[in-house]
Short mmCIF file of C-alpha atoms in Angstrom, two decimals:
data_model
loop_
_atom_site.label_atom_id
_atom_site.label_comp_id
_atom_site.label_asym_id
_atom_site.label_seq_id
_atom_site.Cartn_x
_atom_site.Cartn_y
_atom_site.Cartn_z
CA UNK S 1360 -26.99 -3.52 -21.60
CA UNK S 1361 -24.27 -1.87 -19.62
CA UNK S 1362 -23.36 -1.13 -16.09
CA UNK S 1363 -21.31 1.63 -14.43
CA UNK S 1364 -17.56 1.31 -14.71
CA UNK S 1365 -17.59 -1.60 -17.13
CA UNK S 1366 -16.15 -1.91 -19.65
CA UNK S 1367 -13.39 0.44 -18.47
CA UNK S 1368 -12.81 3.63 -20.36
CA UNK S 1369 -9.91 3.47 -22.73
CA UNK S 1370 -10.91 0.34 -24.49
CA UNK S 1371 -11.75 -3.30 -24.23
CA UNK S 1372 -10.31 -5.81 -23.46
CA UNK S 1373 -9.03 -5.12 -19.96
CA UNK S 1374 -7.86 -8.68 -19.44
CA UNK S 1375 -4.62 -9.99 -20.96
CA UNK S 1376 -5.21 -12.51 -23.66
CA UNK S 1377 -8.84 -11.54 -24.19
CA UNK S 1378 -10.23 -11.56 -26.84
CA UNK S 1379 -8.35 -14.46 -28.38
CA UNK S 1380 -5.82 -13.57 -31.06
CA UNK S 1381 -7.53 -13.07 -34.34
CA UNK S 1382 -10.82 -12.00 -32.81
CA UNK S 1383 -9.86 -8.44 -31.90
CA UNK S 1384 -12.00 -6.98 -34.66
CA UNK S 1385 -15.19 -8.60 -33.40
CA UNK S 1386 -15.74 -5.90 -30.82
CA UNK S 1387 -14.82 -2.29 -31.49
CA UNK S 1388 -13.16 -0.19 -28.77
CA UNK S 1389 -15.35 0.52 -25.75
CA UNK S 1390 -16.77 3.87 -24.87
CA UNK S 1391 -17.41 5.04 -21.31
CA UNK S 1392 -20.27 2.67 -20.52
CA UNK S 1393 -21.14 0.70 -23.66
CA UNK S 1394 -19.92 -0.26 -27.07
CA UNK S 1395 -20.48 2.32 -29.78
CA UNK S 1396 -22.70 1.59 -32.70
CA UNK S 1397 -21.02 0.98 -36.01
CA UNK S 1398 -22.25 0.94 -39.57
CA UNK S 1399 -24.41 -2.04 -40.15
CA UNK S 1400 -26.24 -1.83 -36.86
CA UNK S 1401 -23.92 -2.78 -33.98
CA UNK S 1402 -25.33 -3.61 -31.58
CA UNK S 1403 -28.48 -4.68 -33.48
CA UNK S 1404 -31.19 -2.04 -33.26
CA UNK S 1405 -33.55 -2.68 -30.37
CA UNK S 1406 -31.67 -5.73 -29.21
CA UNK S 1407 -30.77 -4.20 -25.86
CA UNK S 1408 -27.83 -6.58 -25.46
CA UNK S 1409 -24.49 -7.19 -27.01
CA UNK S 1410 -24.63 -9.44 -30.10
CA UNK S 1411 -23.92 -13.10 -29.94
CA UNK S 1412 -20.33 -14.17 -30.44
CA UNK S 1413 -19.23 -15.83 -33.67
CA UNK S 1414 -19.60 -19.62 -33.58
CA UNK S 1415 -16.92 -21.34 -31.51
CA UNK S 1416 -15.29 -18.06 -30.51
CA UNK S 1417 -14.22 -19.25 -27.15
CA UNK S 1418 -14.45 -16.71 -24.46
CA UNK S 1419 -17.06 -14.48 -26.11
CA UNK S 1420 -20.56 -13.89 -24.76
CA UNK S 1421 -23.28 -16.37 -25.53
CA UNK S 1422 -26.46 -15.26 -27.29
CA UNK S 1423 -29.01 -13.54 -25.12
CA UNK S 1424 -26.91 -11.30 -23.01
CA UNK S 1425 -23.53 -10.07 -21.91
CA UNK S 1426 -21.59 -11.32 -20.14
CA UNK S 1427 -22.58 -14.96 -20.31
CA UNK S 1428 -21.79 -17.16 -17.31
CA UNK S 1429 -18.31 -18.57 -17.71
CA UNK S 1430 -17.51 -16.48 -20.78
CA UNK S 1431 -14.06 -15.87 -19.37
CA UNK S 1432 -12.37 -16.49 -16.02
CA UNK S 1433 -13.42 -13.91 -13.47
CA UNK S 1434 -16.32 -12.40 -15.46
CA UNK S 1435 -18.98 -10.64 -13.43
CA UNK S 1436 -22.47 -12.17 -13.56
CA UNK S 1437 -24.96 -10.63 -15.97
CA UNK S 1438 -26.27 -7.44 -14.44
CA UNK S 1439 -23.01 -6.55 -12.83
CA UNK S 1440 -21.64 -6.63 -9.33
CA UNK S 1441 -21.61 -3.61 -7.01
CA UNK S 1442 -18.33 -2.14 -5.79
CA UNK S 1443 -17.44 -2.76 -2.17
CA UNK S 1444 -15.46 -0.84 0.43
CA UNK S 1445 -11.73 -1.03 -0.16
CA UNK S 1446 -12.13 -2.26 -3.74
CA UNK S 1447 -9.19 -1.34 -5.97
CA UNK S 1448 -9.82 1.40 -8.50
CA UNK S 1449 -8.41 2.20 -11.88
CA UNK S 1450 -8.60 0.67 -15.37
CA UNK S 1451 -10.11 -2.79 -15.31
CA UNK S 1452 -11.28 -2.62 -11.70
CA UNK S 1453 -14.64 -0.84 -11.97
CA UNK S 1454 -16.43 -4.11 -11.14
CA UNK S 1455 -14.70 -6.85 -9.17
CA UNK S 1456 -14.34 -10.10 -11.13
CA UNK S 1457 -16.60 -12.93 -10.05
CA UNK S 1458 -16.10 -16.68 -10.03
CA UNK S 1459 -14.41 -18.93 -7.56
CA UNK S 1460 -10.74 -19.16 -7.01
CA UNK S 1461 -9.47 -15.62 -7.33
CA UNK S 1462 -9.01 -15.09 -3.60
CA UNK S 1463 -9.26 -11.47 -2.80
CA UNK S 1464 -11.06 -9.18 -0.39
CA UNK S 1465 -13.10 -10.06 2.66
CA UNK S 1466 -16.36 -8.31 3.40
CA UNK S 1467 -15.95 -5.30 5.67
CA UNK S 1468 -15.97 -6.40 9.33
CA UNK S 1469 -19.35 -5.99 10.95
CA UNK S 1470 -18.21 -5.58 14.54
CA UNK S 1471 -17.81 -2.25 16.34
CA UNK S 1472 -14.40 -0.69 16.74
CA UNK S 1473 -15.40 1.52 19.67
CA UNK S 1474 -13.04 -0.39 21.94
CA UNK S 1475 -10.10 1.11 20.10
CA UNK S 1476 -8.47 -2.24 19.21
CA UNK S 1477 -7.62 -3.22 15.63
CA UNK S 1478 -10.44 -4.56 13.54
CA UNK S 1479 -10.07 -8.24 12.73
CA UNK S 1480 -10.82 -9.48 9.27
CA UNK S 1481 -12.77 -12.73 9.13
CA UNK S 1482 -10.42 -15.62 8.44
CA UNK S 1483 -7.53 -13.94 10.25
CA UNK S 1484 -6.55 -14.48 13.88
CA UNK S 1485 -9.62 -14.39 16.09
CA UNK S 1486 -12.06 -14.16 13.20
CA UNK S 1487 -14.03 -16.57 11.03
CA UNK S 1488 -13.21 -17.80 7.56
CA UNK S 1489 -14.74 -15.28 5.21
CA UNK S 1490 -16.94 -15.73 2.23
CA UNK S 1491 -15.00 -12.92 0.59
CA UNK S 1492 -15.97 -11.02 -2.47
CA UNK S 1493 -13.41 -12.25 -4.96
CA UNK S 1494 -10.63 -9.94 -6.01
CA UNK S 1495 -8.79 -9.77 -9.31
CA UNK S 1496 -6.57 -12.65 -10.38
CA UNK S 1497 -2.88 -12.11 -9.73
CA UNK S 1498 -2.19 -11.84 -13.47
CA UNK S 1499 -4.46 -8.76 -13.62
CA UNK S 1500 -2.89 -6.83 -10.76
CA UNK S 1501 0.74 -7.76 -11.25
CA UNK S 1502 2.59 -4.53 -11.95
CA UNK S 1503 -0.58 -2.41 -11.84
CA UNK S 1504 -1.22 -2.09 -8.11
CA UNK S 1505 2.16 -0.88 -6.96
CA UNK S 1506 2.55 2.62 -5.51
CA UNK S 1507 5.81 2.94 -7.54
CA UNK S 1508 5.58 2.84 -11.31
CA UNK S 1509 8.35 3.21 -13.87
CA UNK S 1510 9.00 6.91 -14.44
CA UNK S 1511 8.18 8.27 -17.89
CA UNK S 1512 10.93 10.05 -19.86
CA UNK S 1513 13.49 8.24 -17.76
CA UNK S 1514 17.12 9.29 -18.19
CA UNK S 1515 19.59 7.21 -16.11
CA UNK S 1516 22.45 9.63 -16.78
CA UNK S 1517 20.47 12.66 -15.62
CA UNK S 1518 19.43 10.82 -12.44
CA UNK S 1519 23.02 9.73 -11.77
CA UNK S 1520 24.09 13.38 -12.10
CA UNK S 1521 21.40 14.46 -9.61
CA UNK S 1522 22.57 11.89 -7.08
CA UNK S 1523 26.22 12.85 -7.60
CA UNK S 1524 25.43 16.53 -6.92
CA UNK S 1525 23.36 15.60 -3.87
CA UNK S 1526 26.38 13.84 -2.30
CA UNK S 1527 29.18 16.08 -3.49
CA UNK S 1528 30.88 18.55 -1.19
CA UNK S 1529 29.95 19.33 2.37
CA UNK S 1530 26.66 17.86 3.53
CA UNK S 1531 24.08 15.74 1.69
CA UNK S 1532 20.90 16.80 -0.08
CA UNK S 1533 18.75 13.99 1.20
CA UNK S 1534 15.57 15.38 -0.34
CA UNK S 1535 17.11 15.23 -3.85
CA UNK S 1536 18.03 11.57 -3.24
CA UNK S 1537 14.51 10.83 -2.00
CA UNK S 1538 12.96 12.48 -5.05
CA UNK S 1539 14.89 10.14 -7.36
CA UNK S 1540 14.72 6.79 -5.52
CA UNK S 1541 11.06 7.01 -4.50
CA UNK S 1542 9.90 7.73 -8.06
CA UNK S 1543 11.85 5.16 -10.10
CA UNK S 1544 11.14 1.49 -10.57
CA UNK S 1545 13.62 -1.09 -9.37
CA UNK S 1546 14.74 -1.76 -12.95
CA UNK S 1547 15.35 1.98 -13.44
CA UNK S 1548 17.40 2.15 -10.26
CA UNK S 1549 19.63 -0.64 -11.56
CA UNK S 1550 20.23 1.47 -14.70
CA UNK S 1551 21.06 4.54 -12.54
CA UNK S 1552 23.68 2.44 -10.67
CA UNK S 1553 25.26 1.38 -13.96
CA UNK S 1554 25.20 4.95 -15.35
CA UNK S 1555 26.79 6.32 -12.16
CA UNK S 1556 29.71 3.95 -12.40
CA UNK S 1557 30.15 4.67 -16.12
CA UNK S 1558 30.03 8.44 -15.64
CA UNK S 1559 32.08 8.86 -12.47
CA UNK S 1560 34.05 5.61 -12.05
CA UNK S 1561 32.59 5.27 -8.57
CA UNK S 1562 30.21 2.79 -6.93
CA UNK S 1563 26.89 4.49 -6.18
CA UNK S 1564 26.12 2.14 -3.26
CA UNK S 1565 29.43 2.90 -1.53
CA UNK S 1566 28.84 6.63 -1.96
CA UNK S 1567 25.35 6.37 -0.52
CA UNK S 1568 26.66 4.33 2.44
CA UNK S 1569 29.26 7.02 3.18
CA UNK S 1570 26.65 9.78 3.12
CA UNK S 1571 23.72 8.13 4.94
CA UNK S 1572 23.20 6.26 8.19
CA UNK S 1573 20.61 4.41 10.27
CA UNK S 1574 17.19 3.45 8.93
CA UNK S 1575 17.22 5.79 5.92
CA UNK S 1576 20.48 4.14 4.77
CA UNK S 1577 18.97 0.64 5.16
CA UNK S 1578 15.87 1.73 3.23
CA UNK S 1579 17.74 3.35 0.34
CA UNK S 1580 20.14 0.45 0.00
CA UNK S 1581 17.20 -1.95 -0.06
CA UNK S 1582 15.60 0.10 -2.86
CA UNK S 1583 18.80 -0.23 -4.92
CA UNK S 1584 19.03 -4.02 -4.58
CA UNK S 1585 17.42 -6.02 -7.39
CA UNK S 1586 14.21 -7.49 -5.97
CA UNK S 1587 15.31 -11.14 -6.18
CA UNK S 1588 18.66 -10.33 -4.59
CA UNK S 1589 16.93 -8.41 -1.75
CA UNK S 1590 14.81 -11.46 -0.90
CA UNK S 1591 17.83 -13.76 -1.05
CA UNK S 1592 19.86 -11.27 1.04
CA UNK S 1593 17.06 -11.05 3.64
CA UNK S 1594 16.94 -14.86 3.92
CA UNK S 1595 20.70 -15.10 4.31
CA UNK S 1596 20.70 -12.32 6.90
CA UNK S 1597 17.87 -14.12 8.81
CA UNK S 1598 19.98 -17.31 9.13
CA UNK S 1599 23.41 -15.80 9.48
CA UNK S 1600 25.18 -15.81 12.85
CA UNK S 1601 23.62 -16.67 16.19
CA UNK S 1602 19.92 -17.13 16.22
CA UNK S 1603 17.39 -17.36 13.38
CA UNK S 1604 14.73 -14.82 12.32
CA UNK S 1605 12.05 -17.41 11.61
CA UNK S 1606 9.35 -14.82 10.83
CA UNK S 1607 11.50 -13.49 7.91
CA UNK S 1608 11.80 -17.04 6.48
CA UNK S 1609 8.05 -17.46 6.75
CA UNK S 1610 7.22 -14.04 5.30
CA UNK S 1611 9.32 -14.62 2.19
CA UNK S 1612 9.13 -18.37 1.50
CA UNK S 1613 5.45 -18.78 2.26
CA UNK S 1614 4.18 -15.78 0.20
CA UNK S 1615 6.22 -15.70 -3.04
CA UNK S 1616 5.18 -17.20 -6.37
CA UNK S 1617 6.86 -20.34 -7.79
CA UNK S 1618 8.93 -18.26 -10.20
CA UNK S 1619 10.01 -15.84 -7.50
CA UNK S 1620 11.11 -18.70 -5.19
CA UNK S 1621 13.03 -20.48 -7.93
CA UNK S 1622 14.86 -17.25 -8.77
CA UNK S 1623 15.61 -16.60 -5.08
CA UNK S 1624 17.06 -20.10 -4.62
CA UNK S 1625 19.36 -19.60 -7.69
CA UNK S 1626 20.39 -16.14 -6.55
CA UNK S 1627 21.13 -17.38 -3.01
CA UNK S 1628 23.50 -19.95 -4.50
CA UNK S 1629 25.21 -17.63 -7.02
CA UNK S 1630 25.55 -14.61 -4.69
CA UNK S 1631 26.40 -16.28 -1.39
CA UNK S 1632 27.84 -19.57 -2.60
CA UNK S 1633 25.51 -21.50 -0.33
CA UNK S 1634 22.63 -23.95 -0.69
CA UNK S 1635 19.50 -22.52 0.88
CA UNK S 1636 18.11 -25.95 1.78
CA UNK S 1637 21.27 -26.85 3.73
CA UNK S 1638 21.08 -23.52 5.58
CA UNK S 1639 17.45 -24.11 6.46
CA UNK S 1640 18.23 -27.63 7.72
CA UNK S 1641 21.05 -26.24 9.85
CA UNK S 1642 18.92 -23.44 11.35
CA UNK S 1643 15.48 -25.08 11.79
CA UNK S 1644 14.10 -28.46 12.73
CA UNK S 1645 11.04 -30.70 12.80
CA UNK S 1646 7.84 -29.90 10.95
CA UNK S 1647 8.84 -26.23 10.49
CA UNK S 1648 11.98 -27.35 8.67
CA UNK S 1649 9.95 -29.66 6.40
CA UNK S 1650 7.47 -26.91 5.60
CA UNK S 1651 10.25 -24.45 4.58
CA UNK S 1652 11.99 -27.12 2.48
CA UNK S 1653 8.64 -27.74 0.73
CA UNK S 1654 8.31 -24.01 0.07
CA UNK S 1655 11.86 -23.83 -1.36
CA UNK S 1656 10.91 -26.16 -4.20
CA UNK S 1657 8.79 -23.43 -5.81
CA UNK S 1658 6.56 -26.18 -7.13
CA UNK S 1659 3.07 -25.25 -5.97
CA UNK S 1660 0.30 -26.10 -8.41
CA UNK S 1661 -0.54 -22.85 -10.26
CA UNK S 1662 -3.64 -24.02 -12.14
CA UNK S 1663 -6.25 -21.34 -11.55
CA UNK S 1664 -9.16 -23.76 -12.13
CA UNK S 1665 -10.66 -25.06 -8.89
CA UNK S 1666 -11.47 -28.74 -8.50
CA UNK S 1667 -14.29 -28.68 -5.95
CA UNK S 1668 -14.31 -32.44 -5.55
CA UNK S 1669 -10.61 -32.39 -4.62
CA UNK S 1670 -11.28 -29.45 -2.27
CA UNK S 1671 -13.92 -31.56 -0.49
CA UNK S 1672 -11.54 -34.53 -0.28
CA UNK S 1673 -8.67 -32.38 1.00
CA UNK S 1674 -10.91 -30.77 3.61
CA UNK S 1675 -12.01 -34.22 4.81
CA UNK S 1676 -8.39 -35.36 4.86
CA UNK S 1677 -7.30 -32.34 6.93
CA UNK S 1678 -10.19 -32.84 9.34
CA UNK S 1679 -9.27 -36.44 9.92
CA UNK S 1680 -5.60 -35.47 10.31
CA UNK S 1681 -6.40 -32.93 13.01
CA UNK S 1682 -9.73 -32.21 14.66
CA UNK S 1683 -11.11 -35.67 13.82
CA UNK S 1684 -8.44 -37.68 15.64
CA UNK S 1685 -6.33 -37.77 18.80
CA UNK S 1686 -3.06 -36.11 17.90
CA UNK S 1687 -2.16 -34.49 14.59
CA UNK S 1688 -0.87 -35.86 11.27
CA UNK S 1689 1.39 -32.89 10.48
CA UNK S 1690 2.59 -34.34 7.18
CA UNK S 1691 -0.96 -34.24 5.80
CA UNK S 1692 -1.23 -30.50 6.49
CA UNK S 1693 2.21 -29.96 4.98
CA UNK S 1694 1.28 -31.87 1.81
CA UNK S 1695 -2.00 -30.07 1.15
CA UNK S 1696 -0.90 -26.53 2.06
CA UNK S 1697 2.50 -26.76 0.30
CA UNK S 1698 1.25 -28.21 -3.01
CA UNK S 1699 -2.26 -26.91 -3.80
CA UNK S 1700 -2.79 -23.68 -5.74
CA UNK S 1701 -4.05 -20.70 -3.76
CA UNK S 1702 -7.50 -20.72 -5.44
CA UNK S 1703 -7.70 -24.45 -4.63
CA UNK S 1704 -6.74 -23.84 -1.01
CA UNK S 1705 -9.41 -21.15 -0.74
CA UNK S 1706 -12.07 -23.68 -1.86
CA UNK S 1707 -10.65 -26.20 0.62
CA UNK S 1708 -10.98 -23.66 3.44
CA UNK S 1709 -14.65 -23.16 2.56
CA UNK S 1710 -15.28 -26.94 2.38
CA UNK S 1711 -13.52 -27.43 5.68
CA UNK S 1712 -15.84 -24.98 7.43
CA UNK S 1713 -18.82 -27.01 6.32
CA UNK S 1714 -17.30 -30.28 7.49
CA UNK S 1715 -15.81 -29.21 10.80
CA UNK S 1716 -18.12 -26.33 11.80
CA UNK S 1717 -14.89 -24.52 12.47
CA UNK S 1718 -12.62 -22.55 10.17
CA UNK S 1719 -9.31 -24.11 9.17
CA UNK S 1720 -7.21 -21.28 10.65
CA UNK S 1721 -8.79 -21.93 14.05
CA UNK S 1722 -8.08 -25.65 13.72
CA UNK S 1723 -4.42 -24.91 12.96
CA UNK S 1724 -4.37 -22.71 16.04
CA UNK S 1725 -5.55 -25.72 18.10
CA UNK S 1726 -3.42 -28.38 16.47
CA UNK S 1727 -0.07 -26.58 15.98
CA UNK S 1728 2.13 -24.10 17.81
CA UNK S 1729 5.17 -21.95 17.23
CA UNK S 1730 6.76 -21.40 13.85
CA UNK S 1731 5.05 -24.22 12.00
CA UNK S 1732 1.69 -22.79 13.06
CA UNK S 1733 2.74 -19.35 11.82
CA UNK S 1734 3.93 -20.78 8.50
CA UNK S 1735 0.79 -22.81 7.80
CA UNK S 1736 -1.41 -19.82 8.72
CA UNK S 1737 0.63 -17.53 6.46
CA UNK S 1738 -0.01 -19.84 3.48
CA UNK S 1739 -3.75 -19.86 4.16
CA UNK S 1740 -3.92 -16.11 4.75
CA UNK S 1741 -2.22 -15.57 1.37
CA UNK S 1742 -4.75 -17.93 -0.27
CA UNK S 1743 -7.61 -15.92 1.26
CA UNK S 1744 -6.20 -12.39 1.06
CA UNK S 1745 -2.50 -11.72 0.45
CA UNK S 1746 -2.71 -7.89 0.88
CA UNK S 1747 -4.41 -8.34 4.25
CA UNK S 1748 -1.57 -10.60 5.43
CA UNK S 1749 0.99 -7.92 4.61
CA UNK S 1750 -1.22 -5.20 6.14
CA UNK S 1751 -1.30 -7.15 9.38
CA UNK S 1752 2.50 -7.58 9.36
CA UNK S 1753 2.96 -3.88 8.81
CA UNK S 1754 0.56 -3.03 11.64
CA UNK S 1755 2.36 -5.21 14.18
CA UNK S 1756 5.79 -3.89 13.04
CA UNK S 1757 4.72 -0.49 14.36
CA UNK S 1758 2.24 -1.32 17.11
CA UNK S 1759 3.27 -0.69 20.71
CA UNK S 1760 6.58 0.58 21.96
CA UNK S 1761 9.36 0.67 19.40
CA UNK S 1762 9.29 -0.18 15.70
CA UNK S 1763 10.44 -3.27 13.87
CA UNK S 1764 12.15 -1.18 11.19
CA UNK S 1765 13.61 -4.13 9.21
CA UNK S 1766 10.10 -5.64 8.75
CA UNK S 1767 8.60 -2.24 7.88
CA UNK S 1768 11.36 -1.55 5.30
CA UNK S 1769 11.28 -5.05 3.80
CA UNK S 1770 7.51 -5.13 3.22
CA UNK S 1771 7.27 -1.56 1.92
CA UNK S 1772 10.15 -2.14 -0.53
CA UNK S 1773 9.21 -5.64 -1.69
CA UNK S 1774 5.51 -4.84 -2.26
CA UNK S 1775 5.96 -1.30 -3.61
CA UNK S 1776 5.70 -2.40 -7.27
CA UNK S 1777 3.30 -5.34 -6.75
CA UNK S 1778 0.32 -4.71 -4.47
CA UNK S 1779 1.08 -1.89 -2.02
CA UNK S 1780 -2.04 -0.04 -3.23
CA UNK S 1781 -4.17 -2.98 -2.08
CA UNK S 1782 -2.22 -3.39 1.14
CA UNK S 1783 -2.92 0.30 1.97
CA UNK S 1784 -6.61 -0.25 1.32
CA UNK S 1785 -6.73 -3.34 3.49
CA UNK S 1786 -4.79 -1.60 6.26
CA UNK S 1787 -7.40 1.15 6.45
CA UNK S 1788 -10.21 -1.37 6.40
CA UNK S 1789 -8.65 -3.54 9.11
CA UNK S 1790 -7.37 -0.89 11.52
CA UNK S 1791 -9.47 2.21 10.85
CA UNK S 1792 -6.39 4.34 10.19
CA UNK S 1793 -4.22 4.79 7.13
CA UNK S 1794 -0.82 3.19 6.69
CA UNK S 1795 0.65 6.66 6.10
CA UNK S 1796 -0.78 7.97 9.39
CA UNK S 1797 0.83 5.14 11.34
CA UNK S 1798 4.16 5.48 9.53
CA UNK S 1799 4.15 9.26 10.19
CA UNK S 1800 3.57 8.72 13.91
CA UNK S 1801 6.20 5.97 14.26
CA UNK S 1802 9.10 7.36 12.19
CA UNK S 1803 10.88 10.67 11.72
CA UNK S 1804 13.15 12.73 9.54
CA UNK S 1805 14.38 11.63 6.09
CA UNK S 1806 13.40 8.05 6.97
CA UNK S 1807 9.75 9.13 7.38
CA UNK S 1808 9.81 11.30 4.27
CA UNK S 1809 11.13 8.48 2.08
CA UNK S 1810 8.68 5.88 3.49
CA UNK S 1811 5.75 8.25 2.89
CA UNK S 1812 7.00 9.01 -0.65
CA UNK S 1813 7.05 5.26 -1.40
CA UNK S 1814 3.54 4.60 -0.04
CA UNK S 1815 2.28 7.45 -2.13
CA UNK S 1816 1.58 10.25 0.35
#
């Protein structure tokens, strides 16, 4: 038995850690649509299914068919699952993984877009909580869904020489600079910086600053910052001086993984000599301050297994802390949304809809306001569909008069090696236009060319 697109061409397994070590020889490499026969009758003649797994071979199919329910996290049901609009493509993504708790893609919106306004995805502002078709677990897409990949045959010295020539003498060859920075991973850019200093005894960043200006300068300097440093720098910049850019604090602290947050907190201390918690306390207050302090711990449960009983209990607790009483118990919302894993929160959202006859995002709209409302909704949106959250942020950075260039630059740079492919797909699905089209109409010159090069146009 086989179905189109699965297993992926190029070999099985497509999932890290599967099959378990020591069992690799049980299944030979996959062909385009099915396993090849091997001497001895594999699969068994006339069986029509894949053979049963060896006894106690955890994670292999059970007798009688392939794949067996629960044979590995995220396995599609027997018979396969159809692709859906906006689904990611490429190795390992021919059929979306099934199973609860892998928060991914909402169903395409059913409403008409004739009015010209942006489409709203269920579960996002103004919509309903979706019953989304699950997307791939984060472990599967990490590093595979970025528009920027590490360049093959990379030579840091050669790239340093190209950049030096582009800046030497009268005028600057911006296109040569764009060709290098838009096609190298962040790790490779760090190597180029080191090679430049070794070869020419000069600081590449200072040279770039002297040759560039405006938004293209900000964009290129962001690309040359190590990713953790860029997040820490953005947080420091958001709290430095008069006023606070609360949306930047929310965008970074409420969307990053535990490991990313822990590294950001350490970098903030080592690079700026400051304690991020103290800066947050000095710049924010009330329930928003408490939510950000909770986020700074980088201690969210990361167990990918969903406890449906706990989801039901949390949903009931949230209902009684908000819609089910006069006033709001903000600490209850903080506790659940700051500590539960994203798959667990997704199950809680679904349970809440059944209890309250209202989606949880709408309840937060009614019970909270201001920055704490935005922070709580960001956490839930990431649990339901992280690429859609960033697509929405990108859209509103360019919508209307003027452009929020710092937000546009920050999201394009920070997601370029993680999930910008998915963000682009969600952008098209949500707003009926491509991200590249909107960037092209909102920006100009070398700034536009570099942005479009990064997003893969």
